Coordinates of C-alpha atoms and ligand atoms in Angstrom, one line a residue:
Chain A
M1 CA 80.4 17.6 76.1
Q2 CA 82.5 20.0 74.0
K3 CA 80.2 22.9 72.9
Y4 CA 80.3 23.3 69.3
S5 CA 80.8 27.1 68.4
L6 CA 82.7 29.4 66.1
F7 CA 85.4 29.5 68.8
S8 CA 85.7 25.6 69.0
L9 CA 85.8 25.5 65.3
A10 CA 88.6 28.0 65.1
R11 CA 90.6 26.3 67.9
N12 CA 90.2 22.9 66.3
A13 CA 91.1 24.2 62.9
L14 CA 94.5 25.5 64.6
S15 CA 95.2 21.9 65.5
G16 CA 94.5 20.6 62.1
H17 CA 91.3 19.0 63.3
R18 CA 93.0 16.4 65.0
N19 CA 91.8 16.9 68.4
W20 CA 88.1 16.9 68.1
P21 CA 86.8 14.7 71.1
L22 CA 84.5 11.8 70.2
A23 CA 80.7 12.7 70.1
W24 CA 79.8 9.9 72.4
R25 CA 81.5 7.1 74.4
S26 CA 81.4 3.3 74.0
P27 CA 81.4 2.2 77.6
P28 CA 81.4 -1.4 78.5
L29 CA 77.9 -3.0 78.9
K30 CA 76.7 -3.3 82.4
D31 CA 74.1 -6.2 83.4
R32 CA 71.6 -3.9 84.9
Y33 CA 70.1 -0.6 84.3
D34 CA 67.0 1.5 85.4
V35 CA 65.7 1.7 81.8
V36 CA 66.7 -0.2 78.6
V37 CA 65.7 1.4 75.5
I38 CA 65.8 -0.8 72.4
G39 CA 66.6 0.8 69.1
A40 CA 69.0 3.8 68.7
G41 CA 66.7 5.3 65.8
G42 CA 65.1 8.8 66.4
H43 CA 62.5 7.7 68.7
G44 CA 64.8 5.6 71.1
L45 CA 67.4 8.3 71.3
A46 CA 65.0 11.2 71.8
T47 CA 63.3 9.2 74.6
A48 CA 66.6 8.6 76.3
Y49 CA 67.6 12.2 75.8
Y50 CA 64.3 13.5 77.5
L51 CA 64.4 10.9 80.2
A52 CA 67.9 12.3 81.2
K53 CA 67.0 15.9 80.7
E54 CA 63.6 16.4 81.8
F55 CA 63.1 13.6 84.5
G56 CA 66.7 13.1 85.7
V57 CA 66.6 9.3 84.7
I58 CA 70.2 8.9 83.8
N59 CA 70.9 5.2 84.2
I60 CA 69.9 4.2 80.8
A61 CA 71.2 1.9 78.1
V62 CA 70.1 2.4 74.5
L63 CA 70.8 -1.1 72.7
E64 CA 71.2 -0.9 68.9
R65 CA 71.4 -3.8 66.7
G66 CA 73.3 -2.0 64.0
W67 CA 74.7 1.4 64.1
L68 CA 73.3 4.4 65.6
G69 CA 70.8 6.4 63.2
G70 CA 71.2 3.6 60.6
G71 CA 67.5 2.5 60.5
N72 CA 64.6 4.1 58.9
I73 CA 65.8 7.5 60.2
A74 CA 68.5 7.3 57.7
R75 CA 66.1 6.2 55.0
N76 CA 63.3 9.0 55.4
T77 CA 62.7 12.0 53.2
V78 CA 62.6 14.4 56.2
T79 CA 59.3 16.1 55.7
I80 CA 58.3 17.8 58.8
R81 CA 54.7 19.0 59.0
S82 CA 51.5 19.2 61.3
N83 CA 48.6 18.9 58.7
Y84 CA 46.8 15.9 60.2
M85 CA 43.1 15.3 60.6
R86 CA 42.1 14.6 64.2
D87 CA 42.0 16.7 67.4
A88 CA 44.3 14.4 69.0
S89 CA 46.9 14.5 66.4
I90 CA 47.2 18.1 65.4
P91 CA 48.4 19.5 68.6
F92 CA 51.0 16.7 69.0
Y93 CA 52.4 17.5 65.6
V94 CA 52.2 21.2 66.0
K95 CA 54.3 20.7 69.2
S96 CA 56.8 18.6 67.4
V97 CA 57.2 21.0 64.5
A98 CA 58.0 23.7 67.1
M99 CA 60.3 21.6 68.9
Y100 CA 62.3 20.8 65.8
E101 CA 62.5 24.6 65.0
G102 CA 64.5 25.0 68.3
L103 CA 66.4 21.8 68.4
T104 CA 69.7 23.3 66.8
R105 CA 70.0 25.4 70.0
E106 CA 68.6 22.6 72.6
L107 CA 71.2 20.1 71.3
N108 CA 74.0 22.4 70.3
F109 CA 74.1 20.7 67.0
N110 CA 73.3 22.3 63.5
M111 CA 70.0 20.7 62.4
M112 CA 70.3 22.6 59.0
H113 CA 66.6 23.2 59.6
S114 CA 64.8 24.8 56.5
K115 CA 61.2 25.9 57.3
R116 CA 60.3 25.9 53.5
T117 CA 56.5 25.2 53.3
M118 CA 54.8 22.3 51.8
V119 CA 52.4 22.7 48.8
D120 CA 49.8 20.1 47.8
V121 CA 48.8 19.9 44.2
V122 CA 45.3 19.0 44.2
Q123 CA 43.8 17.0 41.1
T124 CA 40.6 15.7 42.4
W125 CA 37.5 17.1 44.2
P126 CA 37.4 14.6 46.9
K127 CA 41.0 15.3 47.7
L128 CA 40.2 18.9 48.0
R129 CA 37.2 18.2 50.2
E130 CA 39.4 16.2 52.5
L131 CA 42.0 18.9 52.8
R132 CA 39.4 21.6 53.6
R133 CA 38.0 19.4 56.3
R134 CA 41.6 19.1 57.7
Q135 CA 41.9 22.8 57.3
L136 CA 39.0 23.4 59.7
V137 CA 40.4 21.3 62.4
M138 CA 43.9 22.5 61.9
D139 CA 42.7 26.0 62.3
I140 CA 41.9 25.4 65.8
Y141 CA 45.3 24.4 66.7
G142 CA 47.1 27.2 64.9
S143 CA 48.4 24.9 62.0
T144 CA 48.0 26.5 58.7
Y145 CA 46.5 25.5 55.5
E146 CA 45.5 27.8 52.7
Q147 CA 44.1 27.3 49.3
I148 CA 45.8 29.0 46.3
T149 CA 44.6 29.0 42.6
T150 CA 46.2 27.0 39.9
A151 CA 47.8 30.1 38.4
E152 CA 49.5 30.9 41.8
L153 CA 50.5 27.3 42.1
R154 CA 52.2 27.3 38.8
R155 CA 54.0 30.8 39.9
R156 CA 55.3 29.3 42.8
I157 CA 56.3 26.0 41.1
P158 CA 57.6 26.8 37.6
A159 CA 58.7 23.4 36.9
L160 CA 54.9 22.1 37.3
T161 CA 54.0 22.2 33.6
G162 CA 51.8 19.0 33.5
G163 CA 48.2 18.6 34.7
G164 CA 46.8 21.0 32.2
P165 CA 43.1 21.1 31.1
E166 CA 43.6 18.3 28.7
A167 CA 45.3 16.0 31.2
R168 CA 43.6 13.1 32.8
L169 CA 43.8 14.6 36.1
P170 CA 43.9 18.4 35.5
V171 CA 45.3 20.5 38.5
I172 CA 42.6 22.1 40.6
C173 CA 44.2 24.3 43.0
G174 CA 47.0 24.2 45.6
M175 CA 46.9 23.9 49.4
V176 CA 49.7 25.6 51.2
H177 CA 51.1 24.5 54.7
T178 CA 53.7 27.1 55.7
D179 CA 54.6 25.3 58.9
A180 CA 56.4 22.5 56.9
G181 CA 59.9 22.1 56.8
V182 CA 63.0 19.7 56.1
N183 CA 66.2 19.2 58.2
R184 CA 69.1 16.9 58.3
H185 CA 68.5 13.4 59.7
D186 CA 71.9 12.5 60.6
A187 CA 72.1 15.5 62.7
V188 CA 69.0 14.6 64.6
A189 CA 70.3 11.2 65.4
W190 CA 73.6 12.5 66.1
G191 CA 72.5 15.4 68.1
Y192 CA 70.2 13.5 70.4
A193 CA 72.9 10.7 70.9
R194 CA 75.6 13.2 71.7
A195 CA 73.6 15.2 74.1
A196 CA 72.2 12.0 75.8
D197 CA 75.7 10.6 76.3
A198 CA 76.8 13.8 77.7
M199 CA 74.2 13.3 80.4
G200 CA 75.3 9.8 81.3
V201 CA 73.1 7.7 78.9
E202 CA 75.0 4.8 77.4
I203 CA 74.5 3.9 73.8
H204 CA 75.5 0.3 72.8
Q205 CA 75.7 -0.3 69.1
Q206 CA 76.1 -3.9 67.6
T207 CA 74.0 -5.2 70.5
A208 CA 70.9 -6.9 69.0
V209 CA 68.0 -7.7 71.3
H210 CA 66.6 -11.1 70.8
S211 CA 63.8 -11.4 73.1
L212 CA 62.1 -9.7 76.0
L213 CA 62.3 -11.4 79.4
R214 CA 59.5 -11.6 81.9
G215 CA 59.7 -12.4 85.6
A216 CA 57.5 -14.9 87.6
Q217 CA 54.7 -12.2 88.1
G218 CA 54.9 -11.5 84.4
A219 CA 56.4 -8.0 84.6
I220 CA 59.4 -7.3 82.5
E221 CA 62.7 -8.3 83.8
G222 CA 65.1 -7.4 81.0
V223 CA 66.3 -8.5 77.5
A224 CA 68.2 -11.1 76.1
T225 CA 70.8 -9.8 73.7
S226 CA 73.7 -10.8 71.4
R227 CA 76.2 -10.0 74.2
G228 CA 74.1 -11.5 77.1
T229 CA 71.3 -10.7 79.4
V230 CA 70.6 -7.0 80.4
R231 CA 68.2 -6.5 83.3
A232 CA 65.9 -3.6 83.6
N233 CA 62.5 -3.1 85.3
K234 CA 61.5 -0.7 82.5
V235 CA 62.1 -1.5 78.8
V236 CA 61.2 0.6 76.0
V237 CA 60.8 -0.8 72.5
A238 CA 61.6 1.6 69.9
V239 CA 62.6 -0.6 67.0
S240 CA 60.1 0.9 64.1
G241 CA 59.2 -2.0 61.6
H242 CA 60.3 -4.7 63.9
T243 CA 58.0 -4.0 66.9
T244 CA 55.8 -7.1 66.7
T245 CA 58.8 -9.2 66.0
L246 CA 60.0 -8.4 69.6
T247 CA 56.6 -7.8 71.5
E248 CA 55.7 -11.4 70.3
T249 CA 58.5 -12.8 72.3
A250 CA 56.6 -11.4 75.5
G251 CA 53.3 -12.9 74.2
L252 CA 51.8 -9.7 73.1
R253 CA 49.5 -9.1 70.2
L254 CA 49.5 -5.6 68.7
P255 CA 47.5 -4.0 66.0
L256 CA 50.4 -3.3 63.8
R257 CA 51.6 -4.3 60.3
T258 CA 54.9 -3.6 58.7
M259 CA 55.2 -2.4 55.3
N260 CA 57.7 -1.3 52.8
L261 CA 58.3 2.5 51.8
T262 CA 60.8 3.7 49.4
A263 CA 62.5 6.9 48.1
F264 CA 65.0 7.9 45.5
V265 CA 67.3 10.8 44.8
S266 CA 68.4 12.4 41.5
E267 CA 71.8 13.9 40.6
P268 CA 72.2 17.6 42.1
V269 CA 70.8 20.2 39.8
Q270 CA 70.5 23.9 40.2
P271 CA 67.8 25.3 42.6
L272 CA 64.6 24.8 40.9
I273 CA 62.1 24.1 43.8
D274 CA 62.0 26.0 47.2
V275 CA 59.0 24.1 48.8
I276 CA 58.1 20.6 49.4
V277 CA 55.7 19.6 46.8
N278 CA 53.3 16.9 47.6
C279 CA 50.9 15.4 44.7
P280 CA 48.5 13.4 46.8
D281 CA 46.3 12.5 43.9
S282 CA 49.2 11.4 41.7
G283 CA 51.0 9.6 44.5
F284 CA 54.3 11.2 44.9
Y285 CA 56.2 14.0 46.7
F286 CA 59.6 15.6 46.6
S287 CA 61.8 18.3 47.7
Q288 CA 65.3 19.6 46.6
S289 CA 68.0 18.9 49.1
D290 CA 70.6 21.6 50.0
K291 CA 73.1 19.6 47.6
G292 CA 70.6 20.1 44.8
E293 CA 69.2 16.5 44.8
M294 CA 65.5 15.9 44.1
V295 CA 64.5 13.6 47.0
I296 CA 61.4 11.8 45.7
G297 CA 59.0 9.5 47.6
G298 CA 56.1 7.5 46.3
A299 CA 53.3 5.2 47.4
P300 CA 54.1 2.3 49.6
D301 CA 54.2 -1.2 48.6
M302 CA 50.5 -2.2 49.9
G303 CA 51.2 -5.8 51.3
Q304 CA 53.1 -6.5 54.4
S305 CA 56.9 -6.5 53.8
F306 CA 60.1 -6.5 55.8
R307 CA 62.2 -5.5 52.9
R308 CA 64.4 -2.7 52.5
D309 CA 64.7 -2.4 48.6
I310 CA 62.3 -0.9 46.2
K311 CA 60.1 -3.1 44.0
Q312 CA 60.4 -2.3 40.2
H313 CA 56.6 -1.4 39.7
V314 CA 56.4 0.8 42.6
F315 CA 59.4 2.7 41.3
E316 CA 58.0 2.9 37.8
D317 CA 54.6 4.0 39.1
T318 CA 56.1 6.8 40.9
V319 CA 58.3 7.9 38.2
S320 CA 55.4 8.0 35.7
A321 CA 53.3 9.8 38.0
M322 CA 56.1 12.4 38.6
L323 CA 56.5 12.8 34.9
S324 CA 52.9 13.4 34.2
L325 CA 53.0 16.7 36.3
F326 CA 56.7 17.4 35.8
P327 CA 57.5 16.3 32.4
R328 CA 61.1 18.2 32.3
F329 CA 62.2 15.9 35.2
K330 CA 62.5 13.2 32.3
K331 CA 66.1 14.6 32.0
L332 CA 66.9 13.8 35.6
K333 CA 69.5 11.1 36.4
L334 CA 68.6 9.3 39.5
L335 CA 71.4 8.2 41.8
R336 CA 70.1 6.0 44.4
Q337 CA 67.0 4.2 45.5
W338 CA 66.2 2.5 48.8
G339 CA 63.5 1.5 51.2
G340 CA 62.6 1.0 54.8
H341 CA 60.1 -1.1 56.7
L342 CA 57.7 0.7 58.9
D343 CA 55.0 -0.6 61.1
I344 CA 51.6 1.1 60.8
A345 CA 48.7 0.7 63.3
H346 CA 45.2 -0.1 62.4
D347 CA 44.1 3.4 62.4
A348 CA 47.4 4.7 61.0
S349 CA 48.0 6.8 64.4
P350 CA 51.1 6.1 66.6
I351 CA 51.0 3.7 69.6
M352 CA 52.9 5.0 72.7
D353 CA 52.0 3.1 75.9
Q354 CA 52.8 0.9 78.7
T355 CA 51.6 -2.6 77.5
E356 CA 49.8 -5.2 79.6
V357 CA 53.2 -6.6 80.4
P358 CA 54.0 -4.3 83.5
G359 CA 57.2 -2.2 82.7
L360 CA 57.2 -2.7 78.9
F361 CA 56.7 0.2 76.9
V362 CA 56.3 0.7 73.2
T363 CA 56.5 3.4 70.6
A364 CA 55.5 2.4 67.3
G365 CA 53.3 2.8 64.4
W366 CA 55.7 5.5 63.2
W367 CA 54.4 5.7 59.7
G368 CA 55.8 9.1 58.7
G369 CA 57.1 9.4 62.3
Y370 CA 60.3 11.4 61.5
K371 CA 58.5 14.7 62.1
A372 CA 57.3 13.1 65.5
I373 CA 60.7 12.4 67.2
P374 CA 61.0 15.4 69.4
A375 CA 57.3 15.2 70.8
G376 CA 57.4 11.5 70.7
G377 CA 60.5 11.4 72.8
L378 CA 59.3 13.9 75.2
T379 CA 56.0 12.6 75.9
L380 CA 57.2 8.8 75.9
A381 CA 59.7 9.9 78.5
H382 CA 57.0 11.5 80.5
L383 CA 54.9 8.2 80.4
V384 CA 58.1 5.9 81.3
A385 CA 59.2 8.4 84.1
K386 CA 55.8 9.2 85.8
G387 CA 53.8 6.2 84.7
A388 CA 51.0 8.2 83.5
P389 CA 50.5 9.4 79.8
H390 CA 51.7 13.0 78.8
P391 CA 48.4 14.9 77.8
L392 CA 49.6 15.3 74.3
M393 CA 49.8 11.6 73.6
A394 CA 47.1 10.4 75.9
A395 CA 45.0 9.5 72.8
F396 CA 47.6 7.4 71.2
T397 CA 47.7 4.6 74.0
L398 CA 46.4 1.0 73.4
D399 CA 43.2 1.9 75.1
R400 CA 41.7 3.3 71.8
F401 CA 41.7 -0.2 70.4
R402 CA 40.2 -1.7 73.6
H403 CA 37.3 0.8 73.3
L404 CA 37.3 0.9 69.3
D405 CA 37.8 4.5 69.6
F406 CA 40.3 5.0 66.8
V407 CA 42.3 8.2 66.0
M408 CA 41.7 7.5 62.3
E409 CA 44.6 9.1 60.4
A410 CA 44.5 6.6 57.3
G411 CA 45.0 8.6 54.3
T412 CA 46.6 11.7 55.9
T413 CA 49.9 10.1 56.2
T414 CA 50.6 9.9 52.5
A415 CA 52.9 12.8 52.3
R416 CA 54.8 10.8 55.1
Chain B
M1 CA 57.8 -7.4 40.7
L2 CA 55.8 -10.5 41.8
L3 CA 54.5 -13.0 39.4
I4 CA 51.2 -13.9 40.8
P5 CA 49.3 -17.2 39.7
C6 CA 45.8 -16.6 38.6
P7 CA 43.6 -19.7 38.3
F8 CA 42.3 -18.6 34.9
C9 CA 45.3 -16.6 33.3
G10 CA 48.3 -18.4 34.9
A11 CA 51.4 -16.4 36.2
R12 CA 50.8 -12.7 35.4
S13 CA 52.9 -9.6 36.5
E14 CA 51.9 -8.1 39.8
S15 CA 51.1 -4.8 38.1
E16 CA 47.8 -6.4 36.6
F17 CA 46.8 -7.0 40.2
I18 CA 45.6 -4.9 43.2
Y19 CA 46.4 -6.0 46.6
G20 CA 43.2 -6.8 48.6
G21 CA 44.6 -7.1 52.4
P22 CA 45.3 -9.9 54.6
V23 CA 43.1 -12.9 54.8
R24 CA 41.4 -12.7 58.3
A25 CA 39.6 -15.3 60.5
A26 CA 36.1 -15.7 60.0
R27 CA 34.0 -13.0 61.4
P28 CA 32.8 -13.9 64.9
D29 CA 29.5 -13.0 66.2
P30 CA 30.1 -10.0 68.3
N31 CA 27.2 -11.0 70.8
V32 CA 29.0 -14.2 71.6
V33 CA 32.7 -13.5 71.6
S34 CA 34.5 -11.8 74.4
D35 CA 35.3 -8.1 73.8
A36 CA 39.1 -9.0 73.7
D37 CA 38.5 -11.4 71.0
W38 CA 36.3 -8.9 69.1
V39 CA 38.9 -6.2 69.1
D40 CA 41.5 -8.7 68.2
Y41 CA 39.5 -9.9 65.2
L42 CA 38.8 -6.2 64.0
T43 CA 42.3 -4.9 64.6
V44 CA 45.0 -7.5 64.7
V45 CA 46.6 -9.3 61.8
P46 CA 49.7 -11.7 61.9
N47 CA 52.8 -9.7 61.2
P48 CA 55.3 -12.6 61.0
L49 CA 58.9 -12.4 59.4
G50 CA 57.6 -15.3 57.1
P51 CA 54.6 -16.4 55.2
V52 CA 51.3 -14.3 55.2
Q53 CA 48.1 -15.1 53.5
E54 CA 46.6 -12.5 51.4
H55 CA 43.9 -11.6 48.9
W56 CA 44.7 -10.3 45.5
W57 CA 42.4 -9.1 42.7
H58 CA 43.3 -9.6 39.1
A59 CA 41.8 -6.3 38.2
R60 CA 43.5 -5.6 35.0
G61 CA 43.0 -9.1 33.9
C62 CA 40.1 -11.5 34.2
G63 CA 38.7 -10.0 37.4
E64 CA 39.3 -12.9 39.7
W65 CA 39.9 -12.7 43.5
L66 CA 42.6 -15.1 44.7
T67 CA 44.6 -15.8 47.7
I68 CA 48.2 -16.6 48.0
W69 CA 50.8 -17.1 50.8
R70 CA 53.8 -14.7 50.5
D71 CA 56.9 -14.5 52.5
T72 CA 57.3 -11.0 53.9
R73 CA 61.2 -11.1 53.7
T74 CA 61.6 -12.4 50.2
H75 CA 58.3 -11.7 48.3
D76 CA 58.5 -15.4 47.4
I77 CA 55.0 -16.9 46.9
V78 CA 55.0 -20.0 49.0
E79 CA 53.2 -23.2 49.9
A80 CA 50.8 -22.8 52.9
P81 CA 52.6 -23.4 56.2
D82 CA 52.0 -26.9 57.5
E83 CA 50.3 -26.0 60.8
I84 CA 47.6 -24.1 59.0
E85 CA 46.4 -26.8 56.7
Ligands
LIG501 C1 61.4 6.0 52.5 C2 61.0 6.6 53.7 C3 60.6 7.9 53.7 C4 60.1 8.4 55.0 N1 59.8 9.8 54.9 C5 59.3 10.3 56.1 C6 59.1 11.9 56.0 O1 59.2 12.6 55.0 N2 58.6 12.4 57.2 C7 58.5 11.7 58.4 O2 58.0 12.3 59.4 N3 58.7 10.3 58.4 C8 59.1 9.7 57.3 N4 59.5 8.4 57.3 C9 59.2 7.5 58.5 C10 60.3 7.8 59.5 O3 61.6 7.3 59.0 C11 60.0 6.8 60.7 O4 58.7 6.9 61.2 C12 61.0 6.9 61.7 O5 62.3 6.8 61.5 C13 60.8 5.7 62.8 O6 61.3 5.9 64.1 P1 62.9 5.7 64.4 O7 63.7 6.9 63.8 O8 63.0 5.6 65.9 O9 63.2 4.2 63.6 P2 64.5 3.6 63.1 O10 65.5 4.7 62.7 O11 64.3 2.6 62.3 O12 65.0 3.1 64.5 C14 64.8 1.7 65.0 C15 66.1 1.3 65.5 O13 65.8 -0.1 66.2 C16 66.8 -1.1 65.8 N5 66.4 -2.2 66.1 C17 65.4 -3.1 65.3 N6 65.4 -4.0 65.8 C18 66.2 -4.2 66.9 C19 66.6 -5.3 68.0 N7 66.0 -6.4 68.0 N8 67.6 -4.9 68.9 C20 68.3 -3.7 68.8 N9 67.9 -2.8 68.0 C21 66.9 -3.0 67.1 C22 67.1 -0.8 64.2 O14 68.4 -1.1 63.8 C23 66.9 0.9 64.3 O15 68.2 1.5 64.3 C24 60.1 7.7 56.0 C25 60.3 6.4 56.1 C26 60.8 5.8 54.9 C27 61.3 4.4 54.9
LIG502 ZN1 43.1 -13.7 35.9

């Protein structure tokens, strides 16, 4: 792997940028690997990277139906935060946020990380009570939440001119989560891919997995793909919204539903907002990208959906909620809108486990799982390599459903 | 935007309705079913690339609850699949 540095930049500039090496190889597909990872999104690539880096498992193929980093990772709004509710969740996300902060160095790839704080605009008393409850638990694990007055909130976010005393939902106060940040989603996918490839991991794009193959004893044996059968005794399903589509081919039933989540961006404007603004009571959130675009997300489409577009009324509801608090945004021109389909577990927490099919692992339920990519990859790699869950993710296995011992995060994922 | 058929009001815009969740199997008696079936009833809903059955509430209309079959790939409201009938 050629190290990216000022020196390599200068040298390649001298040769007119014609000699940069490819960031990863496209090797021929073999018919057997130690581990097959299905899905070259954030979780699949990070799992492959940590398997190689931390556990010395190199003979890995990552199989991707489309192109690397073209799934939900390319569609997300890059909010990275750890303000969750449960003792099991918060340390996991604290770890992931910390890993993200060191990822530029770890992968020698500029993540354009910007630790810029998330501010919740609170408009109802039940929401304030819920956030204060979260604050009590977060405090144990060193994740920060701090209440600020409306005056302070409006000083920090001058564009917040709605929600006055006459509004239907007047602003009550703000809650500040200083650990939150944003970074560049392509860099995460490409950085993990390049570093994994450099250690020998093979990434095969345009390789769709059609079904999971089980041997005579029931254990996983490999996968049937659009390019033939690929065998492995360990298979990791990291396909985001399509988990059940695949696991059903092995006869599994998982507590996951797939739903459509959407976002849109405005034209670039001058720097206006330097934090991530989250308005849970009105149902939208946004941040300003380095290019100056407002990146805006709203509520999900509530029914099950495998669509990647945005429903007109979801779009209109989000826009009208935003204009009630930020009336000046009426002048913004919107450039692009899109959606993704994500699976969400019964209790809204992730599922990382070896399933009842020996050798078949899933990492799923990543509703708002971009922030979880580093810790998710590391802890799943631990499980795949060692056969035992990593302590940080032990609560996220399927056992919690067998015992009806949910890690209830329903409601805390609204900011993604 | 869906056009949802309300038995009283006819086809109305989705924005008048509130989604009421997937239609589930009848609640079994937890003292009779196996633990696995009980957990399955509580936590697992079908998640197909295709028709799902769901409740909708005509909240900003006549107040009626209704069920529809809807295709998760297209949003088309469809007939009940044959094998279910
Ligand atoms: C609009 C939107 C906003 C979001 N905002 C945030 C946010 O602010 N913060 C946050 O933390 N999270 C956010 N998320 C969630 C985040 O994007 C996902 O949780 C995360 O990307 C899922 O993990 P992944 O990157 O591995 O998934 P993906 O990138 O979807 O990777 C899965 C890959 O599997 C491939 N695949 C699927 N089926 C097959 C098959 N049969 N064979 C081979 N390959 C297959 C897909 O092509 C895809 O590349 C958002 C999501 C959306 C849609
Ligand atoms: Zn009606």
